[in-house]
CSV table of N, CA, C and O in Angstrom, one decimal:
chain,number,residue,atom,x,y,z
M,1,MET,N,-23.3,1.2,3.3
M,1,MET,CA,-22.2,0.2,3.3
M,1,MET,C,-21.5,1.3,1.9
M,1,MET,O,-21.7,1.4,0.9
M,2,LYS,N,-19.9,0.8,1.3
M,2,LYS,CA,-19.3,1.1,0.3
M,2,LYS,C,-18.6,-0.4,0.0
M,2,LYS,O,-18.2,-1.2,1.0
M,3,ALA,N,-18.7,-0.9,-1.2
M,3,ALA,CA,-18.1,-2.2,-1.5
M,3,ALA,C,-17.2,-1.6,-2.6
M,3,ALA,O,-17.5,-0.9,-4.1
M,4,PHE,N,-15.9,-2.4,-3.3
M,4,PHE,CA,-15.3,-2.4,-4.7
M,4,PHE,C,-15.3,-3.3,-4.4
M,4,PHE,O,-15.1,-4.2,-4.4
M,5,ARG,N,-14.3,-3.0,-6.4
M,5,ARG,CA,-13.7,-4.5,-6.3
M,5,ARG,C,-12.4,-4.2,-7.2
M,5,ARG,O,-11.8,-3.8,-7.4
M,6,LEU,N,-11.7,-5.0,-6.2
M,6,LEU,CA,-10.1,-4.8,-7.0
M,6,LEU,C,-10.0,-4.1,-8.3
M,6,LEU,O,-8.9,-3.7,-9.2
M,7,ASP,N,-10.3,-5.1,-9.8
M,7,ASP,CA,-9.6,-5.0,-10.9
M,7,ASP,C,-10.4,-3.7,-11.3
M,7,ASP,O,-9.8,-2.6,-11.8
M,8,GLU,N,-11.6,-3.2,-11.0
M,8,GLU,CA,-12.0,-1.8,-10.7
M,8,GLU,C,-10.9,-0.9,-10.3
M,8,GLU,O,-10.7,0.3,-11.1
M,9,LEU,N,-10.4,-0.7,-9.0
M,9,LEU,CA,-9.3,0.0,-8.6
M,9,LEU,C,-8.3,-0.3,-9.4
M,9,LEU,O,-7.4,1.2,-9.6
M,10,GLU,N,-7.9,-1.5,-9.6
M,10,GLU,CA,-6.7,-0.9,-10.5
M,10,GLU,C,-6.5,-0.2,-11.5
M,10,GLU,O,-5.5,0.2,-12.4
M,11,ALA,N,-7.9,-0.5,-12.3
M,11,ALA,CA,-8.2,0.1,-14.0
M,11,ALA,C,-8.4,1.3,-13.6
M,11,ALA,O,-7.3,2.3,-14.5
M,12,GLU,N,-8.6,1.9,-12.0
M,12,GLU,CA,-8.9,3.6,-12.2
M,12,GLU,C,-7.7,3.5,-11.6
M,12,GLU,O,-7.1,5.0,-12.1
M,13,ARG,N,-6.7,3.0,-10.8
M,13,ARG,CA,-5.6,4.0,-10.3
M,13,ARG,C,-4.6,3.7,-11.4
M,13,ARG,O,-3.8,4.9,-12.1
M,14,ALA,N,-4.6,2.7,-12.3
M,14,ALA,CA,-3.8,2.7,-14.0
M,14,ALA,C,-4.5,3.9,-14.8
M,14,ALA,O,-3.0,4.6,-15.6
M,15,SER,N,-5.7,4.5,-15.0
M,15,SER,CA,-6.2,5.8,-15.7
M,15,SER,C,-5.2,6.6,-15.5
M,15,SER,O,-5.2,7.5,-15.9
M,16,ASN,N,-5.2,6.7,-13.9
M,16,ASN,CA,-4.8,8.3,-13.4
M,16,ASN,C,-3.3,8.2,-13.4
M,16,ASN,O,-2.7,9.4,-13.1
M,17,GLU,N,-2.6,7.1,-14.1
M,17,GLU,CA,-0.7,7.1,-14.0
M,17,GLU,C,-0.2,7.8,-12.7
M,17,GLU,O,0.6,8.0,-12.9
M,18,GLY,N,-0.7,6.6,-12.1
M,18,GLY,CA,-0.3,7.0,-11.0
M,18,GLY,C,-0.2,5.7,-9.9
M,18,GLY,O,-0.6,4.7,-10.1
M,19,ALA,N,0.8,5.7,-8.9
M,19,ALA,CA,1.4,3.9,-8.3
M,19,ALA,C,0.4,3.9,-7.1
M,19,ALA,O,0.1,2.7,-6.5
M,20,TYR,N,-0.7,5.4,-6.5
M,20,TYR,CA,-1.2,5.2,-5.5
M,20,TYR,C,-2.8,6.0,-6.0
M,20,TYR,O,-3.3,6.5,-6.4
M,21,LEU,N,-4.2,4.9,-5.4
M,21,LEU,CA,-5.7,5.1,-5.8
M,21,LEU,C,-6.0,5.6,-4.1
M,21,LEU,O,-5.8,4.4,-3.6
M,22,GLN,N,-6.5,6.2,-3.6
M,22,GLN,CA,-6.9,6.4,-2.2
M,22,GLN,C,-8.4,6.0,-2.6
M,22,GLN,O,-8.9,7.0,-3.8
M,23,PHE,N,-9.1,5.1,-2.0
M,23,PHE,CA,-10.6,4.7,-2.8
M,23,PHE,C,-11.6,4.9,-1.6
M,23,PHE,O,-12.7,4.8,-2.2
M,24,LEU,N,-10.9,5.2,-0.2
M,24,LEU,CA,-11.6,5.4,1.2
M,24,LEU,C,-11.1,6.0,1.4
M,24,LEU,O,-10.5,5.8,2.5
M,25,ARG,N,-12.2,7.4,2.4
M,25,ARG,CA,-11.9,7.8,3.2
M,25,ARG,C,-13.1,8.4,4.0
M,25,ARG,O,-13.4,8.6,3.6
M,26,GLU,N,-12.7,8.2,5.6
M,26,GLU,CA,-13.9,8.0,6.9
M,26,GLU,C,-12.9,8.7,7.5
M,26,GLU,O,-11.7,8.8,8.0
M,27,ARG,N,-13.5,9.0,8.9
M,27,ARG,CA,-13.3,10.2,9.6
M,27,ARG,C,-11.9,9.1,10.7
M,27,ARG,O,-11.1,10.0,10.8
M,28,ASN,N,-11.8,7.8,10.6
M,28,ASN,CA,-10.9,7.4,11.4
M,28,ASN,C,-9.7,6.7,10.7
M,28,ASN,O,-8.7,6.4,11.0
M,29,MET,N,-10.3,6.5,9.3
M,29,MET,CA,-9.3,5.6,8.4
M,29,MET,C,-9.2,6.3,6.8
M,29,MET,O,-10.4,6.8,6.5
M,30,SER,N,-8.3,5.5,6.4
M,30,SER,CA,-8.6,5.7,4.8
M,30,SER,C,-8.1,4.7,4.3
M,30,SER,O,-7.3,4.1,5.1
M,31,VAL,N,-8.3,4.4,2.4
M,31,VAL,CA,-7.6,3.1,2.4
M,31,VAL,C,-7.4,3.1,1.2
M,31,VAL,O,-8.0,3.7,0.1
M,32,GLY,N,-6.0,3.0,0.9
M,32,GLY,CA,-5.7,2.5,-1.2
M,32,GLY,C,-5.3,2.0,-1.5
M,32,GLY,O,-5.1,0.4,-0.8
M,33,LEU,N,-5.1,1.7,-3.1
M,33,LEU,CA,-4.3,0.8,-3.8
M,33,LEU,C,-2.7,1.1,-4.0
M,33,LEU,O,-2.6,2.2,-5.1
M,34,TYR,N,-2.1,0.4,-3.8
M,34,TYR,CA,-0.4,0.8,-3.7
M,34,TYR,C,-0.2,-0.2,-4.5
M,34,TYR,O,-0.1,-1.3,-5.1
M,35,ALA,N,0.6,0.1,-6.2
M,35,ALA,CA,1.1,-0.7,-6.9
M,35,ALA,C,2.6,-0.1,-7.6
M,35,ALA,O,2.9,1.1,-7.6
M,36,LEU,N,3.4,-1.5,-7.4
M,36,LEU,CA,4.9,-0.9,-7.7
M,36,LEU,C,5.1,-2.7,-8.1
M,36,LEU,O,4.3,-3.3,-8.4
M,37,ASN,N,5.5,-2.2,-10.1
M,37,ASN,CA,5.9,-3.2,-11.1
M,37,ASN,C,7.3,-3.7,-10.5
M,37,ASN,O,8.7,-3.5,-9.7
M,38,ALA,N,7.5,-5.1,-10.7
M,38,ALA,CA,8.6,-5.5,-10.8
M,38,ALA,C,9.8,-4.9,-11.1
M,38,ALA,O,10.0,-4.4,-12.1
M,39,GLY,N,10.8,-4.8,-10.1
M,39,GLY,CA,11.8,-4.1,-10.3
M,39,GLY,C,11.9,-2.8,-10.3
M,39,GLY,O,13.1,-1.6,-10.3
M,40,GLU,N,10.8,-1.8,-10.1
M,40,GLU,CA,10.8,-0.5,-9.3
M,40,GLU,C,11.1,-0.1,-8.3
M,40,GLU,O,11.0,-1.1,-7.2
M,41,HIS,N,11.2,1.5,-8.1
M,41,HIS,CA,11.7,2.0,-7.0
M,41,HIS,C,10.4,2.6,-6.0
M,41,HIS,O,9.8,2.9,-6.9
M,42,ASP,N,10.2,2.2,-4.7
M,42,ASP,CA,9.6,2.6,-3.6
M,42,ASP,C,10.1,4.0,-3.2
M,42,ASP,O,11.0,3.9,-2.6
M,43,PRO,N,9.2,4.5,-3.4
M,43,PRO,CA,9.7,6.1,-3.3
M,43,PRO,C,8.9,7.2,-1.6
M,43,PRO,O,9.1,8.1,-1.6
M,44,GLN,N,8.5,6.1,-1.1
M,44,GLN,CA,7.6,5.9,-0.1
M,44,GLN,C,8.7,7.2,0.6
M,44,GLN,O,9.8,6.7,1.4
M,45,LYS,N,8.2,8.2,1.8
M,45,LYS,CA,8.7,8.6,3.0
M,45,LYS,C,8.3,8.2,4.4
M,45,LYS,O,6.3,7.6,3.8
M,46,PRO,N,8.5,8.1,5.6
M,46,PRO,CA,7.5,7.7,6.5
M,46,PRO,C,6.1,8.8,6.8
M,46,PRO,O,6.3,9.8,6.0
M,47,HIS,N,4.9,8.4,7.0
M,47,HIS,CA,4.3,8.8,6.9
M,47,HIS,C,4.0,9.3,8.7
M,47,HIS,O,4.5,8.8,9.6
M,48,ASN,N,2.9,10.4,8.4
M,48,ASN,CA,2.3,10.7,10.0
M,48,ASN,C,1.0,9.8,10.4
M,48,ASN,O,0.6,9.9,12.0
M,49,GLN,N,0.6,8.6,9.9
M,49,GLN,CA,0.1,7.7,10.2
M,49,GLN,C,0.4,6.3,10.3
M,49,GLN,O,1.2,6.1,10.0
M,50,ASP,N,-0.3,5.7,11.6
M,50,ASP,CA,-0.4,4.4,11.2
M,50,ASP,C,-0.5,3.7,10.2
M,50,ASP,O,-1.8,4.0,9.7
M,51,GLU,N,-0.2,2.8,9.2
M,51,GLU,CA,-0.4,2.2,8.0
M,51,GLU,C,-0.2,0.6,8.0
M,51,GLU,O,0.4,-0.1,9.1
M,52,VAL,N,-1.8,-0.2,7.8
M,52,VAL,CA,-1.7,-1.9,7.6
M,52,VAL,C,-1.3,-1.7,5.6
M,52,VAL,O,-1.8,-0.7,5.6
M,53,TYR,N,0.0,-2.7,5.4
M,53,TYR,CA,-0.2,-2.6,4.2
M,53,TYR,C,-0.8,-4.9,4.4
M,53,TYR,O,-0.5,-5.6,5.1
M,54,PHE,N,-2.0,-5.2,3.4
M,54,PHE,CA,-2.4,-6.4,3.2
M,54,PHE,C,-2.0,-6.6,1.9
M,54,PHE,O,-2.4,-5.8,0.2
M,55,ILE,N,-1.4,-7.5,1.4
M,55,ILE,CA,-0.2,-8.0,0.7
M,55,ILE,C,-1.5,-8.6,-0.9
M,55,ILE,O,-1.8,-9.5,-1.0
M,56,VAL,N,-2.1,-8.1,-1.7
M,56,VAL,CA,-3.4,-8.8,-2.8
M,56,VAL,C,-2.2,-9.6,-4.0
M,56,VAL,O,-2.8,-10.4,-4.3
M,57,SER,N,-0.7,-9.3,-4.5
M,57,SER,CA,-0.5,-10.0,-5.2
M,57,SER,C,1.0,-9.4,-5.7
M,57,SER,O,1.2,-8.0,-5.5
M,58,GLY,N,1.7,-10.8,-5.9
M,58,GLY,CA,3.4,-9.2,-6.2
M,58,GLY,C,3.9,-10.6,-5.1
M,58,GLY,O,3.5,-11.2,-4.3
M,59,ARG,N,5.9,-9.8,-5.5
M,59,ARG,CA,6.7,-10.5,-4.5
M,59,ARG,C,7.5,-9.2,-4.3
M,59,ARG,O,8.1,-8.9,-5.1
M,60,ALA,N,7.9,-9.5,-3.3
M,60,ALA,CA,8.7,-8.3,-2.5
M,60,ALA,C,9.6,-8.4,-1.4
M,60,ALA,O,8.8,-9.0,-0.9
M,61,SER,N,10.5,-7.7,-1.5
M,61,SER,CA,10.8,-7.6,0.7
M,61,SER,C,10.5,-6.3,1.0
M,61,SER,O,10.3,-5.5,0.1
M,62,ILE,N,10.4,-6.2,1.7
M,62,ILE,CA,9.5,-4.6,3.1
M,62,ILE,C,11.2,-4.5,4.0
M,62,ILE,O,10.8,-5.8,5.1
M,63,THR,N,10.8,-3.2,4.3
M,63,THR,CA,11.6,-2.8,5.2
M,63,THR,C,11.5,-2.3,6.6
M,63,THR,O,11.1,-1.1,5.4
M,64,VAL,N,10.9,-2.0,7.6
M,64,VAL,CA,10.3,-1.8,8.4
M,64,VAL,C,11.1,-1.1,9.4
M,64,VAL,O,11.8,-2.1,9.8
M,65,GLY,N,11.9,0.3,9.2
M,65,GLY,CA,12.9,0.3,10.5
M,65,GLY,C,14.0,-0.4,10.2
M,65,GLY,O,14.5,-0.4,8.9
M,66,LEU,N,14.5,-1.3,11.0
M,66,LEU,CA,15.5,-2.1,10.7
M,66,LEU,C,15.1,-3.5,10.7
M,66,LEU,O,16.4,-4.4,9.9
M,67,GLU,N,13.9,-3.8,10.7
M,67,GLU,CA,13.9,-5.1,10.2
M,67,GLU,C,13.2,-5.6,8.7
M,67,GLU,O,12.9,-4.4,8.2
M,68,THR,N,13.4,-6.1,8.3
M,68,THR,CA,13.2,-7.0,6.7
M,68,THR,C,12.5,-8.2,6.9
M,68,THR,O,12.7,-9.3,7.1
M,69,THR,N,11.6,-8.2,5.8
M,69,THR,CA,10.9,-9.4,5.3
M,69,THR,C,10.1,-9.6,4.1
M,69,THR,O,10.1,-8.6,3.4
M,70,ASP,N,10.1,-10.6,3.7
M,70,ASP,CA,9.8,-11.4,2.5
M,70,ASP,C,7.9,-11.1,2.7
M,70,ASP,O,7.2,-12.1,3.7
M,71,VAL,N,7.8,-10.6,1.6
M,71,VAL,CA,6.1,-10.6,1.1
M,71,VAL,C,5.7,-11.0,0.1
M,71,VAL,O,6.8,-10.6,-1.1
M,72,ALA,N,4.4,-11.8,0.1
M,72,ALA,CA,3.7,-12.0,-1.3
M,72,ALA,C,2.5,-12.0,-0.9
M,72,ALA,O,1.7,-11.7,0.4
M,73,ARG,N,1.3,-12.7,-1.6
M,73,ARG,CA,-0.1,-12.7,-1.1
M,73,ARG,C,-0.4,-13.0,-0.2
M,73,ARG,O,-0.1,-13.9,0.3
M,74,GLY,N,-1.2,-12.2,0.2
M,74,GLY,CA,-1.9,-12.9,1.6
M,74,GLY,C,-0.8,-12.3,2.9
M,74,GLY,O,-1.6,-12.6,3.8
M,75,SER,N,0.3,-11.8,3.4
M,75,SER,CA,1.0,-10.9,3.9
M,75,SER,C,0.5,-9.9,4.5
M,75,SER,O,-0.2,-9.3,3.7
M,76,VAL,N,0.5,-9.4,5.5
M,76,VAL,CA,0.0,-8.4,6.5
M,76,VAL,C,1.2,-8.0,7.2
M,76,VAL,O,1.7,-8.4,7.9
M,77,VAL,N,1.2,-6.6,6.7
M,77,VAL,CA,2.4,-5.5,7.7
M,77,VAL,C,1.9,-4.1,7.8
M,77,VAL,O,1.1,-3.8,8.2
M,78,TYR,N,2.3,-4.4,9.7
M,78,TYR,CA,2.2,-3.2,10.3
M,78,TYR,C,3.2,-2.2,10.4
M,78,TYR,O,4.4,-2.7,10.5
M,79,VAL,N,2.9,-0.7,10.1
M,79,VAL,CA,3.9,0.1,9.9
M,79,VAL,C,3.7,0.8,11.1
M,79,VAL,O,2.2,1.8,11.1
M,80,PRO,N,4.1,1.6,11.6
M,80,PRO,CA,4.4,2.6,13.3
M,80,PRO,C,4.0,3.9,12.0
M,80,PRO,O,4.9,4.3,11.6
M,81,ALA,N,3.8,4.8,12.9
M,81,ALA,CA,3.6,6.0,12.0
M,81,ALA,C,5.0,6.8,12.6
M,81,ALA,O,5.3,6.4,14.0
M,82,GLY,N,5.6,7.3,11.2
M,82,GLY,CA,7.0,7.6,11.3
M,82,GLY,C,8.2,6.9,11.0
M,82,GLY,O,9.3,7.8,11.2
M,83,VAL,N,8.0,5.3,11.3
M,83,VAL,CA,9.2,4.7,11.0
M,83,VAL,C,9.4,4.4,9.5
M,83,VAL,O,8.5,4.5,9.4
M,84,ALA,N,10.8,4.7,8.8
M,84,ALA,CA,10.8,4.8,7.4
M,84,ALA,C,10.7,3.4,7.3
M,84,ALA,O,11.2,2.6,8.0
M,85,HIS,N,10.2,3.3,5.9
M,85,HIS,CA,10.1,1.9,5.3
M,85,HIS,C,9.3,1.7,3.9
M,85,HIS,O,9.6,2.6,3.4
M,86,LYS,N,10.3,0.4,3.1
M,86,LYS,CA,10.4,0.9,1.8
M,86,LYS,C,10.3,-0.5,1.2
M,86,LYS,O,11.0,-1.3,1.5
M,87,PHE,N,9.4,-0.5,-0.1
M,87,PHE,CA,9.4,-2.0,-0.4
M,87,PHE,C,10.7,-2.1,-0.8
M,87,PHE,O,11.0,-1.2,-2.0
M,88,HIS,N,11.4,-3.0,-1.5
M,88,HIS,CA,12.7,-3.2,-2.2
M,88,HIS,C,12.6,-5.0,-3.2
M,88,HIS,O,11.7,-6.0,-2.3
M,89,HIS,N,13.3,-5.1,-3.8
M,89,HIS,CA,13.6,-6.3,-4.7
M,89,HIS,C,12.0,-6.6,-5.2
M,89,HIS,O,12.1,-7.9,-4.7
M,90,ILE,N,11.3,-6.2,-5.9
M,90,ILE,CA,10.4,-6.3,-6.0
M,90,ILE,C,10.1,-7.2,-7.5
M,90,ILE,O,10.4,-6.6,-8.5
M,91,SER,N,10.2,-8.6,-7.2
M,91,SER,CA,10.1,-9.4,-8.4
M,91,SER,C,9.0,-9.7,-9.4
M,91,SER,O,9.0,-10.3,-10.3
M,92,GLU,N,7.9,-9.8,-8.6
M,92,GLU,CA,6.7,-9.8,-9.2
M,92,GLU,C,5.8,-8.5,-8.7
M,92,GLU,O,5.9,-7.7,-7.4
M,93,ASP,N,5.6,-8.2,-10.0
M,93,ASP,CA,4.3,-6.9,-9.8
M,93,ASP,C,3.4,-7.1,-8.4
M,93,ASP,O,2.8,-7.8,-8.3
M,94,LEU,N,3.4,-5.8,-8.1
M,94,LEU,CA,3.2,-5.6,-6.3
M,94,LEU,C,1.8,-5.2,-6.2
M,94,LEU,O,1.4,-3.7,-6.9
M,95,ARG,N,1.0,-5.1,-5.7
M,95,ARG,CA,-0.6,-4.1,-5.6
M,95,ARG,C,-0.9,-4.4,-4.5
M,95,ARG,O,-1.1,-6.0,-3.4
M,96,VAL,N,-0.6,-3.9,-3.6
M,96,VAL,CA,-0.8,-3.4,-1.7
M,96,VAL,C,-2.0,-2.9,-1.5
M,96,VAL,O,-2.4,-1.4,-2.2
M,97,LEU,N,-3.1,-3.4,-0.7
M,97,LEU,CA,-4.0,-2.3,0.0
M,97,LEU,C,-3.8,-1.8,0.8
M,97,LEU,O,-3.1,-2.5,2.1
M,98,VAL,N,-3.3,-0.4,0.9
M,98,VAL,CA,-3.1,0.2,2.4
M,98,VAL,C,-4.3,0.7,3.2
M,98,VAL,O,-5.3,1.3,3.0
M,99,VAL,N,-4.1,0.6,4.6
M,99,VAL,CA,-5.0,1.5,5.4
M,99,VAL,C,-4.4,2.3,6.3
M,99,VAL,O,-3.3,2.0,7.1
M,100,PHE,N,-4.3,3.7,6.1
M,100,PHE,CA,-4.2,4.9,7.2
M,100,PHE,C,-5.0,4.9,8.4
M,100,PHE,O,-6.0,5.1,8.0
M,101,SER,N,-4.6,4.9,9.5
M,101,SER,CA,-5.4,5.3,10.4
M,101,SER,C,-4.2,6.4,11.7
M,101,SER,O,-3.5,6.0,12.2
M,102,PRO,N,-5.2,7.9,11.2
M,102,PRO,CA,-5.6,8.3,10.9
M,102,PRO,C,-5.7,8.7,9.6
M,102,PRO,O,-5.0,7.8,9.0
M,103,PRO,N,-6.8,9.2,9.1
M,103,PRO,CA,-6.6,8.8,7.4
M,103,PRO,C,-5.2,9.9,6.9
M,103,PRO,O,-5.1,10.9,7.6
M,104,GLU,N,-5.1,8.8,5.6
M,104,GLU,CA,-3.8,10.3,5.1
M,104,GLU,C,-4.3,11.5,4.9
M,104,GLU,O,-5.1,12.1,4.4
M,105,SER,N,-3.5,12.3,5.0
M,105,SER,CA,-3.5,14.0,4.8
M,105,SER,C,-3.1,13.7,3.5
M,105,SER,O,-2.6,13.6,3.1
């Protein structure tokens, strides 16, 4: 078993001065914590893997392909591999658990 605490992951991510911290990598998936602060720009490009976003905290909108929805704590969003997607209109600091399958390259 591997167990993680979000507060510890957030501290590690912040100390590495990056928006993304991959904290688990297995044969069929990887998991990370993604952070964007209010007003920030999301620089993501399409990925080669399917993704699931679980919003831990914050508020924003996300556009996946041609569809846009608002997200907040508790929201879950699926993004198919190769589809353009971005968070935007980030009104509260956003913390997102990201699951990639297969693992992010």
